[in-house]
PDB file of C-alpha atoms (C1' of nucleotides) in Angstrom:
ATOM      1  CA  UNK A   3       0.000   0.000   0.000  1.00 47.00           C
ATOM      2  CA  UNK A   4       1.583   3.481  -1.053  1.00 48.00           C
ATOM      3  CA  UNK A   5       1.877   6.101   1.025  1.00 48.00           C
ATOM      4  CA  UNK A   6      -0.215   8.231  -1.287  1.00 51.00           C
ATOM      5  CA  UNK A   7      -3.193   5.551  -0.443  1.00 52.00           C
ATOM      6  CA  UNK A   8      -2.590   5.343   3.070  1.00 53.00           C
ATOM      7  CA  UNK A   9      -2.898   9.322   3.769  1.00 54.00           C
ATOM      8  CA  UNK A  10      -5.231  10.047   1.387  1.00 51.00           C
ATOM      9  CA  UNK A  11      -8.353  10.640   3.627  1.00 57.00           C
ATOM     10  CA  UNK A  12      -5.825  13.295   5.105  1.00 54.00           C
ATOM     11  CA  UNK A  13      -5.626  16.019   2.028  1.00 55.00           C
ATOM     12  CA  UNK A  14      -8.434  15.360   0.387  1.00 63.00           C
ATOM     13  CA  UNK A  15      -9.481  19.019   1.332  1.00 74.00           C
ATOM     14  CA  UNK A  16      -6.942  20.454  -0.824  1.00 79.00           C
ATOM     15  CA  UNK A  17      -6.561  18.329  -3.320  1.00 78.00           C
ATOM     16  CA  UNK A  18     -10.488  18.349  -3.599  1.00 82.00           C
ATOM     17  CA  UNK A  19     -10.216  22.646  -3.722  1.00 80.00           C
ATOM     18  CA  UNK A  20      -7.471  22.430  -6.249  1.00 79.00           C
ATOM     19  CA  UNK A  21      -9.887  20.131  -8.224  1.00 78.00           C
ATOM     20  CA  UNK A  22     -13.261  21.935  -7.436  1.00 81.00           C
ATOM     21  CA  UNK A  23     -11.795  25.151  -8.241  1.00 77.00           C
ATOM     22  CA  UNK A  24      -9.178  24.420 -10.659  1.00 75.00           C
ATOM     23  CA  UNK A  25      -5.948  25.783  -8.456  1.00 83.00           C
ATOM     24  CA  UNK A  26      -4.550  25.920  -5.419  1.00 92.00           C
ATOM     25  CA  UNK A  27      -6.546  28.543  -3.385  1.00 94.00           C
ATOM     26  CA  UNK A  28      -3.239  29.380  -1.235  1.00 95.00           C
ATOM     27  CA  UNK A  29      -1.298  29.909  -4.830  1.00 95.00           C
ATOM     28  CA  UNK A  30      -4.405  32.028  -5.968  1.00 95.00           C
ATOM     29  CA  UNK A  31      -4.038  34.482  -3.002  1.00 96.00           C
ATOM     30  CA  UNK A  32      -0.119  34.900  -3.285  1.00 96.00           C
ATOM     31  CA  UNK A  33      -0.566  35.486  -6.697  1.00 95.00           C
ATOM     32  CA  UNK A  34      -2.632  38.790  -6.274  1.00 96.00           C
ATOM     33  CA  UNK A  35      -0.709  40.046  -3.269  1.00 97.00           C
ATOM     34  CA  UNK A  36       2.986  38.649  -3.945  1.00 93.00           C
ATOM     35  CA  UNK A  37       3.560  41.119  -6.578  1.00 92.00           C
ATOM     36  CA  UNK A  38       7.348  43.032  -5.427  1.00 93.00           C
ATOM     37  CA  UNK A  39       5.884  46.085  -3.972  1.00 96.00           C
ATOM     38  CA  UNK A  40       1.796  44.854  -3.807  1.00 97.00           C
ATOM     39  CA  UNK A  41       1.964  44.963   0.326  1.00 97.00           C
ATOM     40  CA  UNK A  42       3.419  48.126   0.609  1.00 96.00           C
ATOM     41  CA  UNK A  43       1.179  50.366  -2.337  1.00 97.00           C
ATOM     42  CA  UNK A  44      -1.759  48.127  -0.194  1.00 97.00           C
ATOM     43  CA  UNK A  45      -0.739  49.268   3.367  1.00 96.00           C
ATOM     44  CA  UNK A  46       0.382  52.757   2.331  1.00 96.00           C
ATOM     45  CA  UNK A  47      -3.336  52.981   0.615  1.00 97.00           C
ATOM     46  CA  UNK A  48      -4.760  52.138   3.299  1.00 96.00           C
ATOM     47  CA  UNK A  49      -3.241  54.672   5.754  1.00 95.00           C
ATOM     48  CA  UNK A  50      -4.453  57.103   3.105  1.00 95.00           C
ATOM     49  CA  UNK A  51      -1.243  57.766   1.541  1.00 96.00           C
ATOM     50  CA  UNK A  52      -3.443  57.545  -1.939  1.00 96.00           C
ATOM     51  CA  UNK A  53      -1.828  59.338  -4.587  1.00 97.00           C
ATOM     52  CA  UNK A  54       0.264  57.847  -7.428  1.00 98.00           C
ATOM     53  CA  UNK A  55       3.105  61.221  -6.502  1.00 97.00           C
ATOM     54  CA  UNK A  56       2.662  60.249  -2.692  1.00 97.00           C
ATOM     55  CA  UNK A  57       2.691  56.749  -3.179  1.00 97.00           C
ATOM     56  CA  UNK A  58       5.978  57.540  -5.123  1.00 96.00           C
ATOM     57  CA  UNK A  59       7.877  59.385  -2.718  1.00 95.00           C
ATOM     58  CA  UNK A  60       7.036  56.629   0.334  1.00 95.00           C
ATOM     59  CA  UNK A  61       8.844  54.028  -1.749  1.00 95.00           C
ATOM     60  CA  UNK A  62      11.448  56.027  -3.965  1.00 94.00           C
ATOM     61  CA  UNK A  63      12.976  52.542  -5.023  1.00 94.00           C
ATOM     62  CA  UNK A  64       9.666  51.696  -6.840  1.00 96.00           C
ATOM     63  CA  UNK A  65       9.829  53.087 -10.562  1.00 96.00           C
ATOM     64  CA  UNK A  66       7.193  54.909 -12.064  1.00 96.00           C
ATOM     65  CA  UNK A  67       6.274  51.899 -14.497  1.00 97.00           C
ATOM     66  CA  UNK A  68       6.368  49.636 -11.733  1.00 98.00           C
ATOM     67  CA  UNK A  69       4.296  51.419  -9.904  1.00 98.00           C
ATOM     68  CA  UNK A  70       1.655  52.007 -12.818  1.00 98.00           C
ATOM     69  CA  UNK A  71       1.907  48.345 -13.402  1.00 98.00           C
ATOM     70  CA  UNK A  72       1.630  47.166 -10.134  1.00 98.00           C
ATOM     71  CA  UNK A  73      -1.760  49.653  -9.494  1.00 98.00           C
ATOM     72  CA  UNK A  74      -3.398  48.643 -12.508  1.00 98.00           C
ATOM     73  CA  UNK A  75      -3.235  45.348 -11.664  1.00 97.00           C
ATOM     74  CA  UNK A  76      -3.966  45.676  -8.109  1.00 98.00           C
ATOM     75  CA  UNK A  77      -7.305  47.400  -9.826  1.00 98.00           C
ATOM     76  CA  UNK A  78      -7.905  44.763 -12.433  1.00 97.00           C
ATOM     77  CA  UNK A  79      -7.958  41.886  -9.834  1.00 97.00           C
ATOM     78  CA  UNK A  80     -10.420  44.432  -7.573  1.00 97.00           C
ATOM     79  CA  UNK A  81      -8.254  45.212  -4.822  1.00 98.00           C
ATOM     80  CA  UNK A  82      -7.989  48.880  -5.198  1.00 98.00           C
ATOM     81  CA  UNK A  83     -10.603  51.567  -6.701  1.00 98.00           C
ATOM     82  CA  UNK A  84      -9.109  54.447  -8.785  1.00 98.00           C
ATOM     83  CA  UNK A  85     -10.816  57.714  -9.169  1.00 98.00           C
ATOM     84  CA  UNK A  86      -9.739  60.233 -11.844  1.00 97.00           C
ATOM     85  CA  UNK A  87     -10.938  64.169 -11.275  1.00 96.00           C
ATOM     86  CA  UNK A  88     -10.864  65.757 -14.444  1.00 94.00           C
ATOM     87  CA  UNK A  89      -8.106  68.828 -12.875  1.00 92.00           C
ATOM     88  CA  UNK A  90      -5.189  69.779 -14.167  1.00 91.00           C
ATOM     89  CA  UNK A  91      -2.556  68.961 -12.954  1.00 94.00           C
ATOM     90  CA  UNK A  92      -4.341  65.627 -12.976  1.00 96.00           C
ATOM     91  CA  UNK A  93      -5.386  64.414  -9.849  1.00 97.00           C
ATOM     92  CA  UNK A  94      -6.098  60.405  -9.201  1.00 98.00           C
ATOM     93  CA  UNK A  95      -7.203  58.819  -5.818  1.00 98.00           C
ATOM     94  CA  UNK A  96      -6.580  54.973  -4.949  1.00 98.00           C
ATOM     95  CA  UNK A  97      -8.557  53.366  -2.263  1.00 98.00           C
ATOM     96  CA  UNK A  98      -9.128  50.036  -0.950  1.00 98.00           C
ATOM     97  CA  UNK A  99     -11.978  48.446  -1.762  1.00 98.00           C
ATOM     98  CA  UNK A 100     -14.436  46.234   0.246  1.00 98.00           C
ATOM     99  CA  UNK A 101     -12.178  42.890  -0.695  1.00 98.00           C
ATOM    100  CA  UNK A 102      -8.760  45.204  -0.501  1.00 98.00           C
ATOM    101  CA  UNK A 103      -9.827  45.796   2.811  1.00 97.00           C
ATOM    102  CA  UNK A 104     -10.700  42.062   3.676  1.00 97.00           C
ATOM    103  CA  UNK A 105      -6.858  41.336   3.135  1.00 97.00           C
ATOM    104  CA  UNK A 106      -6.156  43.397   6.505  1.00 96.00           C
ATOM    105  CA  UNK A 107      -6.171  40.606   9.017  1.00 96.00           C
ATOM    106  CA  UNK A 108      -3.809  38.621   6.065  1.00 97.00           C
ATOM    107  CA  UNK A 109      -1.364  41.190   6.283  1.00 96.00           C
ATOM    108  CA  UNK A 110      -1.557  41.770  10.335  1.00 95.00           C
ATOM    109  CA  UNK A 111      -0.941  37.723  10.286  1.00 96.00           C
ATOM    110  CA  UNK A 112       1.649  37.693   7.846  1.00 96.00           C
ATOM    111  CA  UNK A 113       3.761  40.961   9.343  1.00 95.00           C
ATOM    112  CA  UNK A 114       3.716  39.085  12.443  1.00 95.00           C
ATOM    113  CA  UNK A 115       5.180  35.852  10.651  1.00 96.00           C
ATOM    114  CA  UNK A 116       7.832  37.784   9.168  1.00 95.00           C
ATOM    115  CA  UNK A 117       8.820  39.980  12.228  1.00 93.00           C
ATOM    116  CA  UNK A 118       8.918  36.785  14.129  1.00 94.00           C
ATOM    117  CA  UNK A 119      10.413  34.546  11.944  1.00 95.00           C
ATOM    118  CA  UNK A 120      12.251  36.021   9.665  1.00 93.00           C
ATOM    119  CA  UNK A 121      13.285  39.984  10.583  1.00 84.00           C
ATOM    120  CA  UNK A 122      14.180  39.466  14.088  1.00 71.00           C
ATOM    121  CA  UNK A 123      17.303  37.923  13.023  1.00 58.00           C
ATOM    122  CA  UNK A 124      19.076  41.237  11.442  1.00 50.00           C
ATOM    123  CA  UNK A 125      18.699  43.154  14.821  1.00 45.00           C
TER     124      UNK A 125
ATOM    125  CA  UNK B  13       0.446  70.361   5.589  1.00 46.00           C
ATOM    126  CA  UNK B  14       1.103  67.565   3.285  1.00 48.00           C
ATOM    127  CA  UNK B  15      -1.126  64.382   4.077  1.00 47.00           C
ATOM    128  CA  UNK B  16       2.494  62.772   4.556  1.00 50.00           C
ATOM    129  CA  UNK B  17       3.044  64.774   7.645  1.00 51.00           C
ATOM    130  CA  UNK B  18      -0.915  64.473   8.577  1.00 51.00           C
ATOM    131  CA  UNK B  19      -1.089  61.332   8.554  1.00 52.00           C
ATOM    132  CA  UNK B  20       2.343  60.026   9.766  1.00 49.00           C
ATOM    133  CA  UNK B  21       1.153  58.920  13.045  1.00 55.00           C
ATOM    134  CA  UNK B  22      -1.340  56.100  11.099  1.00 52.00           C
ATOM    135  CA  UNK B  23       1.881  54.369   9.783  1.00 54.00           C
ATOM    136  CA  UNK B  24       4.612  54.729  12.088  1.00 64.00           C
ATOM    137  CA  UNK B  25       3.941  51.076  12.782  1.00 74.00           C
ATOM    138  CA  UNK B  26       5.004  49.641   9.237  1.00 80.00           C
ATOM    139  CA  UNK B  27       7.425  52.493   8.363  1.00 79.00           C
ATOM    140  CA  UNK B  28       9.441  52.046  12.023  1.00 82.00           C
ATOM    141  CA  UNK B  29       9.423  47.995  11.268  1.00 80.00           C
ATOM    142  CA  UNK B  30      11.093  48.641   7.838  1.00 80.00           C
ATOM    143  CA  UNK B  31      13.384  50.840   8.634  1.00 79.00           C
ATOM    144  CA  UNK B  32      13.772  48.824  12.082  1.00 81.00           C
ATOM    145  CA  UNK B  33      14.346  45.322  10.105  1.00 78.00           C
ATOM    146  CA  UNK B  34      15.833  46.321   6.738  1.00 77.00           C
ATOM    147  CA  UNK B  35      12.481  45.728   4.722  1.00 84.00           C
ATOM    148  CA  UNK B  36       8.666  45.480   4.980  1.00 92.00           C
ATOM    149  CA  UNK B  37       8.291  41.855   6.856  1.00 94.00           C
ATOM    150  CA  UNK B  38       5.003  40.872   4.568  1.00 95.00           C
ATOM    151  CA  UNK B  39       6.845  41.022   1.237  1.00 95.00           C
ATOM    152  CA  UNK B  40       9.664  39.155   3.488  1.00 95.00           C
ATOM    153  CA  UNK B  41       7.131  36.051   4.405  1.00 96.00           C
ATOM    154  CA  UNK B  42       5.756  36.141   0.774  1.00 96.00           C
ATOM    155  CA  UNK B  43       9.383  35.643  -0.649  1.00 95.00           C
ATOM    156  CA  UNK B  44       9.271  32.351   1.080  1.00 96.00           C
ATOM    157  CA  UNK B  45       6.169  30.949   0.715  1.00 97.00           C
ATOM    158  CA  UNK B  46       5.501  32.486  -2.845  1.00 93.00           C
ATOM    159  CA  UNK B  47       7.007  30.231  -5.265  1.00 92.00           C
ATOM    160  CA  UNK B  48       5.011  28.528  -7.821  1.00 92.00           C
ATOM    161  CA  UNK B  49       5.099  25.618  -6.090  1.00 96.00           C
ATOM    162  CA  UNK B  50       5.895  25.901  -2.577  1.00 97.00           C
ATOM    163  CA  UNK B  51       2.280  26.029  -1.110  1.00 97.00           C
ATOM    164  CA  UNK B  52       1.673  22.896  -2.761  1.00 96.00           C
ATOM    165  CA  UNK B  53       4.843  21.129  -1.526  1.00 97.00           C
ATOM    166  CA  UNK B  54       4.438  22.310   1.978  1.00 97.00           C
ATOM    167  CA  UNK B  55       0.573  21.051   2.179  1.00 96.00           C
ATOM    168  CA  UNK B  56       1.855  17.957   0.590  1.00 96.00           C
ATOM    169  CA  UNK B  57       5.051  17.206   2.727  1.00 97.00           C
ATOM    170  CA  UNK B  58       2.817  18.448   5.998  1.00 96.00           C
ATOM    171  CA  UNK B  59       0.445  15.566   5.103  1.00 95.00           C
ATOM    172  CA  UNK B  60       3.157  13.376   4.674  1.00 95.00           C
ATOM    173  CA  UNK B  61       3.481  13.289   1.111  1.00 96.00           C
ATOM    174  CA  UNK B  62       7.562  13.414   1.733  1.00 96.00           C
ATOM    175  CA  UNK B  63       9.631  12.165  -1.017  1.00 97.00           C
ATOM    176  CA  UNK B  64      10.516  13.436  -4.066  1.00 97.00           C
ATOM    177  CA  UNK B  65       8.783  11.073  -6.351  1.00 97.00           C
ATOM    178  CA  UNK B  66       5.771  11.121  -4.580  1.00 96.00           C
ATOM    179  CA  UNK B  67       5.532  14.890  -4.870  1.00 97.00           C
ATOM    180  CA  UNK B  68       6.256  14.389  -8.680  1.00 96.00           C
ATOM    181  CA  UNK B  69       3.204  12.209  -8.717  1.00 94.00           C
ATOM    182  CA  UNK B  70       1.229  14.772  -6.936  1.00 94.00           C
ATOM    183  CA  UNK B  71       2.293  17.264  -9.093  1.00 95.00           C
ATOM    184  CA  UNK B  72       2.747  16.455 -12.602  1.00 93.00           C
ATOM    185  CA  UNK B  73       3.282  19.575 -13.718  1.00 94.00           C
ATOM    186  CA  UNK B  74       5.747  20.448 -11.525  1.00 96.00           C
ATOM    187  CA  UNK B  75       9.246  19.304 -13.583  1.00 95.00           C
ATOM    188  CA  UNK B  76      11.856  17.464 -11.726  1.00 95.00           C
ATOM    189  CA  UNK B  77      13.932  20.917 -11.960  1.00 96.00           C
ATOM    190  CA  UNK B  78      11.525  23.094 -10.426  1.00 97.00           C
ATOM    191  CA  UNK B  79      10.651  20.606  -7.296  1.00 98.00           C
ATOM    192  CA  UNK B  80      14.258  20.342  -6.851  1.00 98.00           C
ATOM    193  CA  UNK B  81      15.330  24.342  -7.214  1.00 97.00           C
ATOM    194  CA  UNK B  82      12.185  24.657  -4.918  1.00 98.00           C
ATOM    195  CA  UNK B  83      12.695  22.401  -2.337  1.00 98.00           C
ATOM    196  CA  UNK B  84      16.374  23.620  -2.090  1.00 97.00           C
ATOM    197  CA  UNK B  85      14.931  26.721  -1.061  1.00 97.00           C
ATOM    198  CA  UNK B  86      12.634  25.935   1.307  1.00 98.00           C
ATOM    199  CA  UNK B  87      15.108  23.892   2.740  1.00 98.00           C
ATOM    200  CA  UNK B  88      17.763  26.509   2.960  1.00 97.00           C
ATOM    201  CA  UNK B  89      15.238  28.992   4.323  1.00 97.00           C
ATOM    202  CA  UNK B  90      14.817  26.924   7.258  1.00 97.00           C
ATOM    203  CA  UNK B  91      11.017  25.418   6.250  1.00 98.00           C
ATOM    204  CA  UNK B  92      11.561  21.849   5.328  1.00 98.00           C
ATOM    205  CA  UNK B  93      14.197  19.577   6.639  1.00 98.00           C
ATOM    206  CA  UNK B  94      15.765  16.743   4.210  1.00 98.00           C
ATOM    207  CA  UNK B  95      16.669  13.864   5.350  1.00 98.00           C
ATOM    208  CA  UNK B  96      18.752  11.464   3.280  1.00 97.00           C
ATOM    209  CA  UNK B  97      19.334   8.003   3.935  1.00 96.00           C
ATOM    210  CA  UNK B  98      22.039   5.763   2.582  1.00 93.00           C
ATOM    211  CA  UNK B  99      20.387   2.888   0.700  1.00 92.00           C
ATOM    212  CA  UNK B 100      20.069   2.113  -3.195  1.00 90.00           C
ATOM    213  CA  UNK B 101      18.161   3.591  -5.003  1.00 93.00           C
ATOM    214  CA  UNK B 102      18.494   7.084  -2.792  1.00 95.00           C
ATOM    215  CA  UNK B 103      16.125   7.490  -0.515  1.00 97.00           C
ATOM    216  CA  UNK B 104      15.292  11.242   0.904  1.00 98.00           C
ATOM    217  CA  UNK B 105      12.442  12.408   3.062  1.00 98.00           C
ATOM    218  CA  UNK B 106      11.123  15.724   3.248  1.00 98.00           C
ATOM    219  CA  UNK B 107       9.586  17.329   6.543  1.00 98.00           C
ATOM    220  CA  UNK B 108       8.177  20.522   8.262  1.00 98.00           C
ATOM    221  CA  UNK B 109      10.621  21.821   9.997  1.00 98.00           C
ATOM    222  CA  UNK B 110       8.959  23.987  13.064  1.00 98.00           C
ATOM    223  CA  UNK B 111       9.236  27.289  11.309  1.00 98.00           C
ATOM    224  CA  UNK B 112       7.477  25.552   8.840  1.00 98.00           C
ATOM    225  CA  UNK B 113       5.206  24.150  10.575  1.00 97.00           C
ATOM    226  CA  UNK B 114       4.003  27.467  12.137  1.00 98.00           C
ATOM    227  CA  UNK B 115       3.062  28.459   8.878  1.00 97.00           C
ATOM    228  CA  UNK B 116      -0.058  26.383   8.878  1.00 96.00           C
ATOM    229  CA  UNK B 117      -2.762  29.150   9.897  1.00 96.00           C
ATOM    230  CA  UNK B 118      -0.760  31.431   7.671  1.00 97.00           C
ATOM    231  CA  UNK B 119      -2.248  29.357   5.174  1.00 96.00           C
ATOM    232  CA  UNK B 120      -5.270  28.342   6.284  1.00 95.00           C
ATOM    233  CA  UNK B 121      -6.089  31.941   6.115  1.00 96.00           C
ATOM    234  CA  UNK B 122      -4.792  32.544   2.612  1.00 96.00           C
ATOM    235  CA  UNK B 123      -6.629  29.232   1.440  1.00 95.00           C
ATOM    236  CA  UNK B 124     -10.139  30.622   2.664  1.00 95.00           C
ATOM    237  CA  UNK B 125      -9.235  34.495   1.076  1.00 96.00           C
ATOM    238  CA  UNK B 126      -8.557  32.677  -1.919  1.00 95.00           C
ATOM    239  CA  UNK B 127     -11.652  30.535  -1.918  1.00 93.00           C
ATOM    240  CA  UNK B 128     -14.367  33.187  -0.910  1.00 95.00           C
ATOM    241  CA  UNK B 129     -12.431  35.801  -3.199  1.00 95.00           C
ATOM    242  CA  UNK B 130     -11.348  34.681  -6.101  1.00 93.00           C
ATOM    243  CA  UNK B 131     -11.698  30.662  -6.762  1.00 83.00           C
ATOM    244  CA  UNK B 132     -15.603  30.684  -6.319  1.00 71.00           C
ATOM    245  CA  UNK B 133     -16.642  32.887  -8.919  1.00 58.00           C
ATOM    246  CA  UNK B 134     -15.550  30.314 -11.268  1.00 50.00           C
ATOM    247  CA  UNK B 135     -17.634  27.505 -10.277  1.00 44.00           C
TER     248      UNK B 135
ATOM    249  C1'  DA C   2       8.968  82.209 -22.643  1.00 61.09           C
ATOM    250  C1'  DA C   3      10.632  78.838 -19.816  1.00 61.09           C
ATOM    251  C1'  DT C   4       9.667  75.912 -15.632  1.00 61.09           C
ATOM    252  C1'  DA C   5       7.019  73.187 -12.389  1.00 61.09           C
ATOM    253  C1'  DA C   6       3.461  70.032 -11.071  1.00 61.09           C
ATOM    254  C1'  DT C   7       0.716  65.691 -11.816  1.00 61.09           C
ATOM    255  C1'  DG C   8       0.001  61.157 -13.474  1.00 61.09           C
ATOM    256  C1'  DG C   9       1.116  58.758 -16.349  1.00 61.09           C
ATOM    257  C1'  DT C  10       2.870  56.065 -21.382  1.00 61.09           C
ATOM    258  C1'  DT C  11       6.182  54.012 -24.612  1.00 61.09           C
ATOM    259  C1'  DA C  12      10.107  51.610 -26.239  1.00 61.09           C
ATOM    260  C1'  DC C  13      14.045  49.148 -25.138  1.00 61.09           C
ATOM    261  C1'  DT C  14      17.321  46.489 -22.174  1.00 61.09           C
ATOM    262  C1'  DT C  15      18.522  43.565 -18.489  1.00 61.09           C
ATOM    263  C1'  DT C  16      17.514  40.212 -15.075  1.00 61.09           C
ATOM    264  C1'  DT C  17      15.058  36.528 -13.156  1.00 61.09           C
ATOM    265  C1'  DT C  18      12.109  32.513 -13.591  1.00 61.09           C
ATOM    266  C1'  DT C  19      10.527  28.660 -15.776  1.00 61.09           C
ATOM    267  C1'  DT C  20      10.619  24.988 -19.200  1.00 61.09           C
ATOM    268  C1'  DA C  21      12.615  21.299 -21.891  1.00 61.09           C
ATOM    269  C1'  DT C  22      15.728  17.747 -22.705  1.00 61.09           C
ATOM    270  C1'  DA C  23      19.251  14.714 -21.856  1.00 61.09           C
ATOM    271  C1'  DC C  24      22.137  12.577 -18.551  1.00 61.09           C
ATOM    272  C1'  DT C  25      23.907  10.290 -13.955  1.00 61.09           C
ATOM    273  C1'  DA C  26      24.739   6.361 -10.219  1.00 61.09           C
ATOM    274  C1'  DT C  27      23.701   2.006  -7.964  1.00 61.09           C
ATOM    275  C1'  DA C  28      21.574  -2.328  -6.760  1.00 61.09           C
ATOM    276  C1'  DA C  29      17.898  -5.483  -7.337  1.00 61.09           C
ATOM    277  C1'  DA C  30      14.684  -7.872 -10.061  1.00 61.09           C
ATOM    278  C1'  DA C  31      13.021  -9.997 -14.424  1.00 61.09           C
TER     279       DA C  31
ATOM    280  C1'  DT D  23      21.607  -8.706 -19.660  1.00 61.09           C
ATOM    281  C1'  DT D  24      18.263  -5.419 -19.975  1.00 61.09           C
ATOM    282  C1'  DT D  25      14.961  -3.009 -17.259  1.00 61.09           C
ATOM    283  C1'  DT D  26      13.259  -0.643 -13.032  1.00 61.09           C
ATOM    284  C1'  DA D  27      13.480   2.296  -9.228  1.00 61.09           C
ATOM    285  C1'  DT D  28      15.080   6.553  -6.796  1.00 61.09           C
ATOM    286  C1'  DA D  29      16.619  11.177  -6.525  1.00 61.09           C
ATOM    287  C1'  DG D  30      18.422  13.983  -8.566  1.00 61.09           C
ATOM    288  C1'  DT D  31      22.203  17.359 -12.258  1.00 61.09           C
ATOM    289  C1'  DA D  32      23.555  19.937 -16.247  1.00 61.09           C
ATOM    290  C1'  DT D  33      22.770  22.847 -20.018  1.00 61.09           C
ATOM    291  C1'  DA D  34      20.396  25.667 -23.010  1.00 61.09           C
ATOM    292  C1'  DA D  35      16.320  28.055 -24.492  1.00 61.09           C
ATOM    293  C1'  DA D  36      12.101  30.501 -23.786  1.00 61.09           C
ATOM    294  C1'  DA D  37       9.117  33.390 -21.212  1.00 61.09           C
ATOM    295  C1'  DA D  38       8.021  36.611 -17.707  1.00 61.09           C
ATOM    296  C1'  DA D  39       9.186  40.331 -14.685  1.00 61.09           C
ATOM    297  C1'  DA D  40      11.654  44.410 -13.709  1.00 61.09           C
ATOM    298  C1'  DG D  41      14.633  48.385 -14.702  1.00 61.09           C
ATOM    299  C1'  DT D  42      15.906  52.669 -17.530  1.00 61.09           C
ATOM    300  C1'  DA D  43      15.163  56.669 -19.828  1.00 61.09           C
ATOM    301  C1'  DA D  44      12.703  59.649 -22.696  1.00 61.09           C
ATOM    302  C1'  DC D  45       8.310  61.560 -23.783  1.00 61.09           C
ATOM    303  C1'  DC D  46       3.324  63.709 -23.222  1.00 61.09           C
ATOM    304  C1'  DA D  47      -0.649  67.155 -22.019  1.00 61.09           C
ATOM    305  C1'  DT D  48      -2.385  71.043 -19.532  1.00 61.09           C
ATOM    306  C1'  DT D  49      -2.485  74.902 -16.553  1.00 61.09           C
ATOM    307  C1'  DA D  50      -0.378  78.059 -13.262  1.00 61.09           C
ATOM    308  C1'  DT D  51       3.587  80.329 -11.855  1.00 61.09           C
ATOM    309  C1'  DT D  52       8.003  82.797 -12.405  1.00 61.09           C
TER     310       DT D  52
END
DNA sequence: AATAATGGTTACTTTTTTTATACTATAAAA
DNA sequence: TTTTATAGTATAAAAAAAGTAACCATTATT
């Protein structure tokens, strides 16, 4: 009897997700909010830090087409709202929205996990 | 008053724990856990699915390079343990370390995200 | 008339990741 | 003696992600 037999009443929840959904849920997630500087636009967001020129001075390493790229597709996969006024200069406001803001105990979890796990060992 | 300045107070937290640790500790925990594969080869090793040709089965389209390359790193991060024995043919076996073990509600968390916000709409 | 401010876009290059294919060693079993 | 099993390596090519630098439109200010 393989091993793969014997266990397999034990991940039959994944594997049954990955099948029922067609991916691995876990894999979904990361793939939305793994992008290089996806937590940071998120958290500075959501402290209100909300404009592209803003957003660009907080994290001066982050290049304007990185920065475009990374919004857009944090607005394509309905994580952030962006409004345009019609001003000139042009003015453009991100927010979270409803699900952005459903990532905030993620992030709280995964801060911790990093601080504790990872971080701690620089200092 | 910029909003910078107005609202600095709001993220002192994340800004004092990157400058405090050398970067922002989410995108820290996603480098680990974000590889194309690693979710599925830590769920899989965690429920004992723990050698290489198993996880091969498991994951078909996961090429013998990529498990490898993967596995290296998780290993070297400190998240799996490998365990070789001395017998023909090769036998290794692939654990959880305890870092990697306290991942688990990490990704319990990111499963169910993943399920109720992006997986479901597809069913 | 030139400059600054905002929020980008475009084209091109470099770097990183991933894929594909072939190859390895050793002992046991057919 | 050829095949099977295990756990990988090595090398090159292709694809994806990221970096660099120049450009754009409009209005107000200098």
């Amino acid at each position: 009897m393989k091993i793969e037999e014997k266990n397999s009443e034990r991940f039959t929840t994944m594997v049954e997700n990955i099948k029922k959904y067609g991916g691995c849920p876990v894999s979904a997630t990361l793939k939305l909010i793994g992008g290089k500087w996806k937590p940071l636009i998120l958290y500075f967001i959501s402290v209100d830090v909300n404009r592209f020129g803003q957003l660009q001075r907080m994290m001066p390493d982050c290049s304007k087409r990185m920065m475009t790229v990374q919004l857009r597709e944090l607005e394509n996969d309905g994580l952030v709202h962006r409004e345009v006024f019609a001003e000139v200069p042009p003015k453009v406001i991100y927010t979270l929205t409803e699900k952005g803001e459903s990532l905030r105990p993620l992030f709280s979890m995964l801060s911790q996990w990093g601080i504790d796990n990872i971080l701690k060992k620089k200092v």
